[in-house]
Amino acid sequence: MNEEQYIVFDQYQQGELSPQAQLSFEKDLAENRELASAFETFQEVQGQLANKYGNEQERNAFVANMKAISSQQAKTTPPKVVLFKPWMYAVAASVVVLMGLFVSQFNSNPNFEDFNQHENAYFMERSEANETLKKAEIAFNAKEYATAIPFFEALLKVNKTPEIQYFYGIALLENNKIEKSEVVFEALRSGNSIYVNKAIWSLALAKLKQKDYTSCKEILLTIPADYENYDQVQDLLQQL
């Protein structure tokens, strides 16, 4: 549909027309049945879209966008109401819905679930004589994190290795014990094991899960470019 036509109908409904333009528009509505029918359809569409497109800020952004487009085609003669058929409002409804989806996607923040991919634990070769380690591995890989946590805790009392600490931290994070997981990742971060960068990445994910985007970004910026999954780091940074 023509952008100027949408603006006139919308401005009238929002009470934004000048008194003279409003009187002229209402006169046209009274004298032209087709125009009146079109405007009635417009109002029905607006009502149906109220839940989807009810945010005032989004509406203003959309109208501003339409005005910017129409200004490129503006003429020197005064604007007037141009008649167009009701079916065109179906097109207008689609435009509004698509614009609303675009705005919501553009303004959305990254989700923890989109970046929460970690490797499975593989302790079997070294755990044939350690039943607790076997149980921890099986539970972790089955995503039964609540079951795995006490096994990891028992193991850490005997042998506090970075590997067990790392998977223990992941299990805590997955089980929403975020503060405890952060303590584990911070301890690994300050060490010099091969799990340092993985711990920093997991710590950033812990902040992301809490929607603390500022802290998440600050932590991501400390991960060196030689980290094996640095492409994920860059991807998340771009979305923050």
Short mmCIF file of C-alpha atoms in Angstrom, two decimals:
data_model
loop_
_atom_site.label_atom_id
_atom_site.label_comp_id
_atom_site.label_asym_id
_atom_site.label_seq_id
_atom_site.Cartn_x
_atom_site.Cartn_y
_atom_site.Cartn_z
CA MET A 1 0.00 0.00 0.00
CA ASN A 2 0.95 3.65 -0.41
CA GLU A 3 2.85 4.87 2.64
CA GLU A 4 1.18 8.30 2.65
CA GLN A 5 -2.26 6.67 2.69
CA TYR A 6 -1.37 4.62 5.74
CA ILE A 7 -0.06 7.72 7.51
CA VAL A 8 -3.26 9.73 6.89
CA PHE A 9 -5.50 6.97 8.26
CA ASP A 10 -3.20 6.41 11.21
CA GLN A 11 -2.87 10.12 11.98
CA TYR A 12 -6.64 10.53 11.97
CA GLN A 13 -7.13 7.61 14.33
CA GLN A 14 -4.42 8.94 16.64
CA GLY A 15 -5.84 12.51 16.58
CA GLU A 16 -2.73 13.90 14.92
CA LEU A 17 -4.34 15.67 11.93
CA SER A 18 -4.76 19.41 11.94
CA PRO A 19 -8.35 20.65 12.49
CA GLN A 20 -8.68 21.57 8.81
CA ALA A 21 -7.32 18.22 7.61
CA GLN A 22 -9.55 16.35 10.06
CA LEU A 23 -12.69 18.14 8.83
CA SER A 24 -11.73 17.45 5.23
CA PHE A 25 -11.12 13.78 5.99
CA GLU A 26 -14.42 13.38 7.85
CA LYS A 27 -16.24 15.06 4.96
CA ASP A 28 -14.73 12.56 2.56
CA LEU A 29 -15.75 9.69 4.87
CA ALA A 30 -19.35 10.94 4.94
CA GLU A 31 -19.59 11.37 1.18
CA ASN A 32 -17.64 8.37 -0.03
CA ARG A 33 -18.92 4.93 0.96
CA GLU A 34 -15.91 3.14 -0.44
CA LEU A 35 -13.56 5.30 1.58
CA ALA A 36 -15.67 4.78 4.70
CA SER A 37 -15.60 1.01 4.15
CA ALA A 38 -11.85 1.09 3.67
CA PHE A 39 -11.34 3.04 6.88
CA GLU A 40 -13.62 0.67 8.78
CA THR A 41 -11.52 -2.26 7.56
CA PHE A 42 -8.40 -0.38 8.64
CA GLN A 43 -9.81 0.03 12.15
CA GLU A 44 -10.70 -3.66 12.36
CA VAL A 45 -7.17 -4.64 11.30
CA GLN A 46 -5.71 -2.29 13.90
CA GLY A 47 -7.85 -3.90 16.58
CA GLN A 48 -6.78 -7.39 15.58
CA LEU A 49 -3.14 -6.34 15.66
CA ALA A 50 -3.36 -4.58 19.01
CA ASN A 51 -1.85 -7.49 20.94
CA LYS A 52 0.93 -8.04 18.44
CA TYR A 53 1.74 -4.42 17.77
CA GLY A 54 0.53 -2.59 20.84
CA ASN A 55 3.82 -1.16 21.99
CA GLU A 56 3.77 2.62 21.50
CA GLN A 57 7.51 2.85 20.92
CA GLU A 58 7.37 0.26 18.16
CA ARG A 59 4.38 1.99 16.56
CA ASN A 60 6.19 5.32 16.54
CA ALA A 61 9.26 3.73 15.00
CA PHE A 62 7.15 2.16 12.29
CA VAL A 63 5.28 5.39 11.47
CA ALA A 64 8.56 7.31 11.40
CA ASN A 65 9.91 4.76 8.96
CA MET A 66 6.87 5.12 6.74
CA LYS A 67 7.21 8.91 6.81
CA ALA A 68 10.86 8.65 5.85
CA ILE A 69 9.94 6.50 2.87
CA SER A 70 7.10 8.74 1.76
CA SER A 71 9.22 11.88 2.12
CA GLN A 72 11.41 10.61 -0.69
CA GLN A 73 8.36 10.67 -2.96
CA ALA A 74 6.84 13.89 -1.61
CA LYS A 75 5.34 16.41 -4.03
CA THR A 76 5.13 20.18 -3.73
CA THR A 77 1.30 20.11 -3.73
CA PRO A 78 -0.52 19.80 -0.37
CA PRO A 79 -1.16 16.20 0.71
CA LYS A 80 -4.65 14.82 0.26
CA VAL A 81 -6.49 11.63 1.11
CA VAL A 82 -6.16 9.16 -1.74
CA LEU A 83 -8.78 6.49 -2.13
CA PHE A 84 -7.69 2.88 -2.19
CA LYS A 85 -9.55 -0.39 -1.85
CA PRO A 86 -10.10 -2.37 1.37
CA TRP A 87 -8.12 -5.40 0.22
CA MET A 88 -5.01 -3.29 0.40
CA TYR A 89 -5.33 -3.23 4.17
CA ALA A 90 -4.61 -6.94 4.25
CA VAL A 91 -1.25 -6.00 2.75
CA ALA A 92 -0.91 -3.28 5.38
CA ALA A 93 -1.59 -5.83 8.13
CA SER A 94 1.17 -8.06 6.80
CA VAL A 95 3.57 -5.12 6.68
CA VAL A 96 2.78 -4.22 10.29
CA VAL A 97 3.25 -7.79 11.53
CA LEU A 98 6.53 -8.21 9.66
CA MET A 99 7.81 -4.87 10.91
CA GLY A 100 6.87 -5.84 14.47
CA LEU A 101 8.76 -9.11 14.14
CA PHE A 102 11.76 -7.28 12.70
CA VAL A 103 11.81 -4.76 15.54
CA SER A 104 11.52 -7.46 18.21
CA GLN A 105 14.28 -9.52 16.64
CA PHE A 106 16.52 -6.51 16.13
CA ASN A 107 16.19 -5.46 19.75
CA SER A 108 16.40 -8.93 21.24
CA ASN A 109 19.38 -10.03 23.32
CA PRO A 110 21.19 -13.36 22.86
CA ASN A 111 19.84 -16.39 24.68
CA PHE A 112 21.84 -18.67 26.95
CA GLU A 113 20.38 -21.74 25.22
CA ASP A 114 21.78 -20.66 21.85
CA PHE A 115 25.36 -20.81 23.13
CA ASN A 116 25.13 -23.53 25.76
CA GLN A 117 26.96 -26.35 24.01
CA HIS A 118 29.60 -28.24 25.93
CA GLU A 119 31.37 -31.52 25.41
CA ASN A 120 30.51 -34.76 27.15
CA ALA A 121 32.64 -36.10 29.97
CA TYR A 122 34.87 -39.06 29.13
CA PHE A 123 36.37 -40.56 32.26
CA MET A 124 35.82 -44.23 31.48
CA GLU A 125 39.37 -45.17 30.52
CA ARG A 126 40.63 -43.88 33.85
CA SER A 127 37.61 -44.82 35.93
CA GLU A 128 37.41 -48.59 35.64
CA ALA A 129 38.41 -48.90 39.28
CA ASN A 130 36.46 -45.82 40.39
CA GLU A 131 32.73 -46.44 40.60
CA THR A 132 31.95 -42.86 41.63
CA LEU A 133 33.74 -41.45 38.59
CA LYS A 134 31.80 -43.82 36.34
CA LYS A 135 28.50 -42.72 37.88
CA ALA A 136 29.44 -39.04 37.53
CA GLU A 137 30.24 -39.49 33.85
CA ILE A 138 27.08 -41.44 33.07
CA ALA A 139 24.83 -38.97 34.88
CA PHE A 140 26.51 -35.93 33.33
CA ASN A 141 26.32 -37.23 29.77
CA ALA A 142 22.68 -38.18 30.31
CA LYS A 143 22.07 -34.53 31.33
CA GLU A 144 21.05 -35.70 34.80
CA TYR A 145 23.00 -32.89 36.39
CA ALA A 146 21.33 -33.01 39.80
CA THR A 147 22.40 -36.65 40.05
CA ALA A 148 25.93 -35.94 38.85
CA ILE A 149 26.63 -33.09 41.29
CA PRO A 150 27.03 -35.18 44.50
CA PHE A 151 29.27 -37.63 42.65
CA PHE A 152 31.53 -34.77 41.54
CA GLU A 153 31.58 -33.35 45.06
CA ALA A 154 32.63 -36.70 46.48
CA LEU A 155 35.40 -36.96 43.89
CA LEU A 156 36.69 -33.46 44.58
CA LYS A 157 37.09 -34.25 48.26
CA VAL A 158 39.61 -36.92 47.28
CA ASN A 159 41.26 -35.45 44.20
CA LYS A 160 40.60 -31.83 43.17
CA THR A 161 41.63 -31.98 39.51
CA PRO A 162 40.81 -29.16 37.04
CA GLU A 163 38.97 -31.64 34.83
CA ILE A 164 36.56 -32.71 37.58
CA GLN A 165 36.18 -29.08 38.68
CA TYR A 166 35.25 -28.01 35.17
CA PHE A 167 32.53 -30.62 34.66
CA TYR A 168 31.30 -30.03 38.19
CA GLY A 169 30.93 -26.32 37.36
CA ILE A 170 28.99 -27.15 34.20
CA ALA A 171 26.66 -29.44 36.14
CA LEU A 172 26.04 -26.67 38.68
CA LEU A 173 25.31 -24.14 35.95
CA GLU A 174 22.93 -26.50 34.18
CA ASN A 175 21.17 -27.14 37.49
CA ASN A 176 20.75 -23.36 38.06
CA LYS A 177 23.20 -23.29 40.95
CA ILE A 178 24.77 -20.31 39.24
CA GLU A 179 26.62 -18.70 42.14
CA LYS A 180 28.33 -21.97 43.05
CA SER A 181 29.26 -22.57 39.43
CA GLU A 182 30.83 -19.11 39.23
CA VAL A 183 33.02 -19.88 42.24
CA VAL A 184 34.25 -23.03 40.50
CA PHE A 185 34.93 -21.25 37.20
CA GLU A 186 36.70 -18.36 38.92
CA ALA A 187 39.01 -20.85 40.66
CA LEU A 188 39.85 -22.48 37.33
CA ARG A 189 40.27 -19.09 35.71
CA SER A 190 43.01 -18.14 38.17
CA GLY A 191 44.91 -21.38 37.55
CA ASN A 192 47.11 -22.50 34.68
CA SER A 193 45.42 -25.69 33.49
CA ILE A 194 44.13 -26.39 29.99
CA TYR A 195 40.67 -25.54 31.31
CA VAL A 196 41.38 -21.85 31.89
CA ASN A 197 39.76 -20.53 28.71
CA LYS A 198 36.89 -23.01 28.92
CA ALA A 199 36.26 -21.78 32.45
CA ILE A 200 36.24 -18.14 31.30
CA TRP A 201 33.78 -19.00 28.52
CA SER A 202 31.56 -20.84 30.99
CA LEU A 203 31.74 -17.90 33.38
CA ALA A 204 30.56 -15.63 30.55
CA LEU A 205 27.68 -18.04 29.89
CA ALA A 206 26.77 -17.91 33.57
CA LYS A 207 26.43 -14.13 33.26
CA LEU A 208 24.43 -14.55 30.05
CA LYS A 209 22.06 -16.94 31.81
CA GLN A 210 21.47 -14.24 34.42
CA LYS A 211 20.94 -11.66 31.62
CA ASP A 212 23.91 -9.69 32.94
CA TYR A 213 24.97 -8.69 29.44
CA THR A 214 27.53 -6.10 30.52
CA SER A 215 29.49 -8.54 32.68
CA CYS A 216 29.16 -11.22 30.01
CA LYS A 217 30.76 -8.94 27.42
CA GLU A 218 33.54 -7.87 29.78
CA ILE A 219 34.45 -11.49 30.47
CA LEU A 220 34.32 -12.48 26.80
CA LEU A 221 36.83 -9.75 25.97
CA THR A 222 39.39 -11.46 28.20
CA ILE A 223 39.35 -14.69 26.16
CA PRO A 224 42.41 -14.92 23.87
CA ALA A 225 42.00 -15.43 20.12
CA ASP A 226 43.70 -18.83 20.26
CA TYR A 227 40.82 -20.30 22.29
CA GLU A 228 39.59 -23.37 20.39
CA ASN A 229 35.99 -22.08 20.21
CA TYR A 230 36.83 -18.44 19.60
CA ASP A 231 34.29 -18.27 16.77
CA GLN A 232 31.56 -18.68 19.40
CA VAL A 233 33.11 -15.88 21.44
CA GLN A 234 33.01 -13.57 18.42
CA ASP A 235 29.45 -14.57 17.59
CA LEU A 236 28.22 -13.82 21.09
CA LEU A 237 30.11 -10.53 21.22
CA GLN A 238 28.43 -9.42 18.00
CA GLN A 239 25.00 -10.11 19.49
CA LEU A 240 25.62 -8.25 22.73
#
